[in-house]
XYZ file of C-alpha atoms in Angstrom:
453
model
C 47.341 -23.596 -34.305
C 44.520 -25.385 -32.480
C 44.416 -22.625 -29.852
C 44.134 -19.983 -32.566
C 41.333 -21.911 -34.271
C 39.401 -22.339 -31.022
C 39.764 -18.655 -30.195
C 38.574 -17.686 -33.643
C 35.459 -19.876 -33.449
C 34.696 -18.627 -29.926
C 34.912 -15.028 -31.174
C 32.747 -15.880 -34.188
C 30.109 -17.517 -31.983
C 30.036 -14.542 -29.610
C 29.755 -12.158 -32.546
C 26.811 -14.110 -34.005
C 24.993 -14.134 -30.674
C 25.482 -10.385 -30.288
C 24.366 -9.809 -33.856
C 21.270 -11.932 -33.277
C 20.343 -9.962 -30.144
C 20.971 -6.652 -31.874
C 18.874 -7.634 -34.881
C 15.879 -8.837 -32.799
C 12.914 -6.616 -33.519
C 11.563 -5.031 -30.355
C 7.774 -4.660 -30.045
C 6.397 -2.604 -27.167
C 2.800 -3.616 -26.349
C 0.202 -1.796 -24.234
C -3.385 -2.876 -23.492
C -6.317 -0.437 -23.560
C -9.438 -2.314 -22.470
C -11.578 0.464 -21.005
C -13.501 3.583 -21.986
C -11.233 6.166 -23.580
C -10.654 8.800 -20.919
C -7.878 10.433 -18.900
C -6.572 7.116 -17.594
C -6.368 5.549 -21.088
C -4.554 8.617 -22.423
C -2.076 8.599 -19.517
C -1.409 4.877 -20.044
C -0.731 5.286 -23.787
C 1.433 8.356 -23.237
C 3.588 6.645 -20.590
C 3.853 3.476 -22.695
C 4.909 5.453 -25.774
C 7.617 7.262 -23.799
C 8.878 3.945 -22.434
C 8.914 2.429 -25.932
C 11.081 5.301 -27.176
C 13.491 4.845 -24.241
C 13.815 1.134 -25.075
C 14.319 1.957 -28.783
C 11.418 -0.244 -29.852
C 10.741 -0.491 -33.581
C 7.011 -1.221 -33.190
C 4.415 0.246 -30.837
C 1.412 -2.088 -30.478
C -1.919 -1.265 -28.831
C -4.277 -4.127 -28.027
C -7.639 -2.339 -28.067
C -11.054 -3.321 -26.750
C -13.316 -0.335 -26.094
C -16.842 0.931 -26.711
C -15.612 4.535 -27.016
C -15.174 7.475 -24.685
C -14.201 11.148 -24.605
C -13.269 12.759 -27.932
C -10.550 14.973 -26.448
C -8.587 12.057 -24.986
C -9.103 9.962 -28.123
C -7.730 12.874 -30.146
C -4.686 13.074 -27.849
C -3.953 9.370 -28.449
C -4.586 9.846 -32.192
C -2.095 12.722 -32.302
C 0.479 10.657 -30.417
C 0.190 7.801 -32.943
C 0.256 10.098 -35.988
C 3.420 11.780 -34.760
C 5.198 8.612 -33.630
C 8.555 7.731 -35.187
C 7.864 4.045 -34.484
C 5.797 1.668 -36.584
C 2.354 1.803 -34.926
C -0.088 -1.123 -34.859
C -3.578 -1.517 -33.360
C -4.902 -5.002 -32.668
C -8.690 -4.823 -32.182
C -9.501 -7.573 -29.752
C -13.315 -7.473 -30.075
C -14.432 -3.816 -30.172
C -13.194 -0.487 -31.496
C -16.334 1.626 -31.390
C -16.554 5.419 -31.614
C -13.339 6.860 -30.094
C -11.722 3.433 -30.547
C -12.273 3.672 -34.317
C -10.531 7.062 -34.395
C -7.519 5.668 -32.524
C -7.348 2.644 -34.821
C -7.354 4.787 -37.965
C -4.348 6.710 -36.637
C -2.121 3.596 -36.640
C 0.028 2.342 -39.509
C -1.615 -1.096 -39.463
C -4.853 -2.486 -38.060
C -5.474 -6.145 -37.223
C -8.842 -7.462 -36.089
C -9.732 -10.561 -34.168
C -12.212 -12.817 -35.902
C -15.651 -11.695 -34.676
C -14.516 -8.152 -33.881
C -16.147 -4.896 -35.003
C -15.117 -1.318 -35.678
C -17.047 1.935 -36.298
C -20.231 3.732 -35.107
C -18.403 6.942 -34.218
C -21.214 9.523 -33.997
C -20.834 11.966 -31.104
C -23.421 11.328 -28.372
C -24.164 12.834 -24.959
C -24.322 11.110 -21.574
C -27.768 9.691 -22.386
C -26.668 8.242 -25.714
C -28.542 10.866 -27.738
C -26.998 12.183 -30.960
C -25.367 15.585 -30.475
C -26.039 18.597 -32.780
C -24.489 18.934 -36.240
C -21.506 21.047 -35.155
C -20.180 18.122 -33.092
C -20.789 15.632 -35.918
C -19.110 17.955 -38.444
C -15.998 18.186 -36.301
C -15.864 14.420 -35.818
C -16.329 13.760 -39.549
C -13.417 16.037 -40.349
C -11.271 14.382 -37.689
C -11.987 10.924 -39.068
C -11.338 11.957 -42.683
C -8.065 13.686 -41.837
C -6.861 10.676 -39.845
C -7.698 8.226 -42.636
C -5.988 10.420 -45.262
C -2.860 10.709 -43.115
C -2.508 6.906 -43.156
C -3.551 6.340 -46.787
C -6.974 4.903 -45.982
C -10.272 5.680 -47.701
C -11.608 8.900 -46.031
C -15.142 8.149 -47.249
C -15.262 4.967 -45.175
C -13.923 6.851 -42.161
C -16.605 9.514 -42.615
C -19.300 6.831 -42.888
C -18.429 5.804 -39.304
C -19.899 9.184 -38.254
C -22.384 10.185 -40.955
C -25.262 7.823 -41.914
C -25.868 9.874 -45.079
C -22.583 8.727 -46.661
C -23.492 6.118 -49.254
C -21.406 2.923 -49.437
C -23.880 0.300 -50.772
C -21.396 -2.581 -50.639
C -20.826 -2.073 -46.910
C -24.014 -0.581 -45.400
C -27.586 0.485 -46.201
C -28.129 4.196 -46.827
C -29.152 6.120 -43.721
C -27.249 3.795 -41.348
C -23.927 4.301 -39.591
C -21.083 2.119 -40.765
C -19.774 -0.611 -38.487
C -17.262 -2.991 -40.047
C -16.872 -6.647 -39.206
C -13.403 -8.155 -39.372
C -13.862 -9.510 -42.903
C -15.477 -6.271 -44.107
C -12.554 -4.338 -42.641
C -10.106 -6.364 -44.753
C -12.326 -6.077 -47.842
C -12.528 -2.274 -47.498
C -8.762 -1.922 -47.093
C -9.050 -0.435 -43.588
C -7.798 -3.599 -41.863
C -4.688 -5.501 -42.908
C -5.745 -8.969 -41.738
C -8.057 -11.025 -39.536
C -6.177 -12.892 -36.788
C -6.989 -15.429 -34.125
C -4.861 -13.944 -31.366
C -2.069 -11.465 -30.693
C 0.546 -14.111 -31.498
C -0.500 -13.989 -35.147
C -0.087 -10.220 -35.075
C 3.511 -10.639 -33.933
C 4.208 -13.029 -36.809
C 2.797 -10.674 -39.427
C 4.361 -7.520 -38.019
C 7.771 -8.899 -37.080
C 10.592 -10.094 -39.240
C 13.046 -12.591 -37.815
C 13.627 -12.693 -34.073
C 11.167 -10.747 -31.918
C 11.393 -9.271 -28.448
C 7.982 -8.314 -27.030
C 7.924 -5.947 -24.057
C 4.568 -5.724 -22.246
C 3.664 -2.432 -20.590
C 2.663 -2.984 -16.958
C 0.300 -0.789 -14.958
C 1.985 0.293 -11.720
C 0.397 0.734 -8.298
C 0.715 4.508 -8.730
C -1.177 4.290 -12.033
C -3.982 2.355 -10.355
C -4.163 4.863 -7.493
C -4.326 7.785 -9.924
C -7.042 6.020 -11.945
C -9.036 5.469 -8.727
C -8.697 9.070 -7.543
C -9.884 10.620 -10.826
C -13.120 8.627 -10.696
C -15.927 11.240 -10.552
C -17.508 9.614 -7.487
C -14.194 9.648 -5.603
C -13.623 13.263 -6.680
C -17.011 14.145 -5.200
C -16.102 12.622 -1.830
C -12.761 14.444 -1.851
C -14.546 17.754 -2.458
C -16.896 16.927 0.415
C -13.908 16.292 2.698
C -12.195 19.459 1.500
C -15.166 21.736 2.167
C -16.055 19.953 5.410
C -12.491 20.197 6.695
C -12.378 23.940 6.049
C -15.734 24.409 7.781
C -14.763 22.505 10.939
C -11.433 24.318 11.105
C -13.276 27.632 11.057
C -15.683 26.383 13.725
C -12.867 25.234 16.035
C -9.800 27.279 15.020
C -6.452 25.976 16.127
C -7.254 22.259 16.498
C -5.372 21.452 13.258
C -6.983 18.072 12.530
C -9.796 19.440 10.342
C -7.305 21.573 8.426
C -5.095 18.524 7.837
C -8.109 16.614 6.466
C -8.919 19.519 4.136
C -5.326 19.732 2.885
C -5.094 15.967 2.292
C -8.395 15.951 0.380
C -7.261 18.954 -1.646
C -3.964 17.295 -2.577
C -5.668 14.001 -3.463
C -8.176 15.900 -5.625
C -5.794 18.170 -7.547
C -2.605 16.047 -7.775
C -3.998 13.196 -9.962
C -5.803 15.674 -12.213
C -2.578 17.659 -12.557
C -0.639 14.510 -13.452
C -3.291 13.654 -16.041
C -2.883 17.063 -17.646
C -6.405 18.147 -16.681
C -5.805 20.554 -13.808
C -3.573 23.461 -14.768
C -1.819 26.048 -12.593
C -4.413 28.739 -13.248
C -7.300 26.467 -12.219
C -5.613 25.611 -8.921
C -4.857 29.325 -8.453
C -8.550 30.198 -8.964
C -9.484 27.743 -6.203
C -6.871 29.170 -3.795
C -8.033 32.743 -4.543
C -11.610 31.625 -3.823
C -10.646 30.206 -0.411
C -8.682 33.394 0.370
C -11.692 35.567 -0.515
C -13.950 33.491 1.751
C -11.487 33.796 4.648
C -11.258 37.526 3.999
C -15.043 37.802 4.096
C -15.277 35.822 7.343
C -12.423 37.379 9.360
C -11.828 40.817 7.897
C -14.907 42.201 6.153
C -18.048 42.271 8.319
C -21.255 40.875 6.818
C -21.446 38.888 3.596
C -20.925 40.673 0.304
C -18.958 40.755 -2.934
C -15.850 39.013 -1.561
C -17.899 36.082 -0.262
C -19.859 35.686 -3.502
C -16.697 35.891 -5.628
C -15.030 33.395 -3.294
C -17.799 30.833 -3.772
C -17.713 31.321 -7.552
C -13.913 30.936 -7.680
C -13.962 27.782 -5.528
C -16.737 26.275 -7.654
C -15.039 27.124 -10.972
C -11.571 26.094 -9.804
C -12.798 22.626 -8.812
C -15.045 22.135 -11.873
C -12.570 23.377 -14.505
C -9.862 21.128 -13.051
C -11.942 18.071 -13.959
C -12.300 19.023 -17.645
C -9.609 19.331 -20.311
C -9.562 22.888 -21.657
C -7.293 25.570 -23.005
C -8.144 28.687 -21.005
C -11.943 28.246 -21.182
C -11.837 26.549 -24.604
C -13.849 23.346 -24.061
C -14.541 22.407 -27.686
C -12.520 19.177 -27.495
C -14.084 18.034 -24.229
C -16.655 15.283 -24.276
C -20.123 16.879 -24.701
C -21.784 17.444 -21.346
C -18.548 16.826 -19.405
C -18.272 20.434 -18.192
C -21.870 20.414 -16.963
C -21.254 17.042 -15.315
C -18.217 18.399 -13.463
C -20.198 21.416 -12.223
C -22.978 19.099 -11.040
C -20.459 16.917 -9.173
C -18.830 19.927 -7.486
C -22.134 21.649 -6.668
C -23.657 18.415 -5.400
C -20.665 17.710 -3.174
C -20.703 21.250 -1.764
C -24.463 21.163 -1.070
C -24.168 17.723 0.534
C -21.272 18.884 2.717
C -23.323 21.891 3.901
C -26.307 19.654 4.707
C -24.111 17.197 6.619
C -22.416 20.045 8.500
C -25.771 21.512 9.557
C -27.143 18.128 10.656
C -24.085 16.506 12.221
C -21.673 19.388 12.813
C -22.269 19.938 16.512
C -22.546 16.219 17.267
C -19.221 15.509 15.557
C -17.441 18.233 17.515
C -18.815 16.872 20.783
C -18.249 13.185 20.022
C -15.732 11.163 22.053
C -13.890 10.104 18.897
C -13.350 13.722 17.856
C -12.268 14.775 21.347
C -9.464 12.203 21.258
C -7.916 14.206 18.426
C -7.922 17.550 20.254
C -7.072 18.958 23.647
C -9.652 18.044 26.300
C -11.912 20.858 27.469
C -11.404 20.168 31.175
C -7.886 20.151 32.635
C -8.020 19.726 36.421
C -5.435 21.206 38.795
C -5.347 17.929 40.683
C -3.568 16.229 37.763
C -1.031 19.003 37.290
C -2.845 21.611 35.206
C -3.293 25.270 36.030
C -5.916 27.451 34.493
C -6.716 31.092 33.973
C -9.565 32.711 35.937
C -13.033 31.478 35.047
C -14.272 33.450 32.035
C -17.822 33.395 33.372
C -16.598 35.849 36.059
C -15.654 38.327 33.345
C -19.201 39.131 32.245
C -19.825 42.901 32.008
C -16.234 43.712 32.992
C -14.382 46.491 31.194
C -11.120 46.074 29.332
C -8.977 47.250 26.438
C -8.513 45.849 22.920
C -4.828 44.879 22.587
C -5.112 43.907 18.916
C -7.550 44.800 16.188
C -10.727 42.715 16.537
C -12.188 41.943 13.091
C -14.035 40.225 14.569
C -11.547 38.027 16.525
C -8.549 39.349 18.435
C -6.968 39.886 21.857
C -8.280 41.918 24.807
C -6.876 42.731 28.254
C -8.918 42.683 31.467
C -7.282 43.284 34.861
C -3.830 42.702 33.382
C -4.714 39.337 31.744
C -5.027 38.833 27.982
C -7.922 36.855 26.505
C -9.173 35.793 23.078
C -12.352 37.627 22.170
C -14.812 38.229 19.352
C -16.237 41.667 18.571
C -20.017 41.714 18.315
C -19.717 45.073 16.545
C -17.735 43.393 13.753
C -14.679 45.666 14.187
C -12.901 47.185 17.196
C -9.624 49.039 16.780
C -6.569 48.468 18.966
C -6.603 50.548 22.172
C -10.376 50.997 22.309
C -12.124 50.324 25.592
C -14.469 47.353 25.601
C -16.804 45.452 27.892
C -17.712 41.723 27.953
C -21.328 41.230 26.952
C -21.560 37.437 26.892
C -19.628 34.177 27.234
C -20.323 31.122 25.061
C -18.302 27.947 24.365
C -15.247 29.318 26.199
C -15.271 32.440 24.021
C -15.745 36.042 25.142
C -17.950 38.326 23.067
C -17.316 42.030 23.542
C -18.585 45.428 22.454
C -17.163 48.936 22.584
C -17.479 50.444 26.065
C -19.262 53.499 24.708
C -22.077 51.220 23.568
C -22.524 49.666 27.019
C -26.106 50.179 28.239
C -26.452 52.302 31.368
C -28.404 50.707 34.232
C -31.187 52.911 35.498
C -31.469 53.365 39.246
C -34.792 53.129 40.964
């Protein structure tokens, strides 16, 4: 009988422990303490997915921001409005502009004593108020968000429009910014708290399990790479790598640099949802057109111009959120900023290539990465006949030269460049000059005839 009683109590204790663990309310918490941009949106999106996987009942954002891009704030707003979890925003100091929009999209708002919320007019990079069409869109967004969560839409609109009259909260003609106590008084905020621990107590019932979202090394790397300054340097490396590869074809190192810079530029933007397949395709088409112009089509014409435009647009569009050229949700001035970054990087790369290009190719550090120019027979190398001895000799084009290709002189094949721009296979040629280990040839019929005295 004693054994049965002990077994029963052991089972009952185990059952209670399991029941207690099962009934513990799980809160998944993520911190957003930066300007609202692609990195903040990626962090919230990943955290929300993780919270769903862990079957959390509450999704909590600890927010401290002065604002940011409207398009990314709207993405976070949409995520919160559509969430099946109970959503909470704890304003730890500031929720200005885009932060106010995100806060209104949550089920409950808590504010730290001394915090503020509001001032959501749309401004440009210089802090100047944008035209009415931007303000009208933002007013509608704020009203719709407040209505969706049962909050006063007039107060939400007053965050954007100074003409909205709320005498008890602000003077006429001024934007609304709520303090913590005013937020509670207006019904926008549930309560003023001292720290996040008080939020847990008011949100949770019974036992709580708080899971903190952690930023991984990959997240930090992605955030670093999408910084506009870093993007500019990557574009510089991309363009510079392509240039040096064209100047010294076959060395490989410059091409590897260009590919690495291209991957580091596009991959983070693609992960952030900024760069789409068609934008990357535009860039690749642009590079292909430039190569076509350089190696196939003599001169510089439509293909080269279209190539430059495609490269410029492919890089710039990848940095801005859009839906096939629809930029209405992008932060005002962001598209122009991206074009300035890309254009500036391209111009700087051209300037650096003109100034330092030849010196870099001749430097000892660069030569360590490529095959040495001089390979002496005394150390085991053999070489073809000296190309300087081939000046004015006749030969035959063994491949099409447009302008580069292969020629044959006295039974030996050489790399050559056609000064005429195009020489067909089988045509007779003569060597007109020799520079930097390259032969430059023309058609034999164009060879000048020496006059005899």
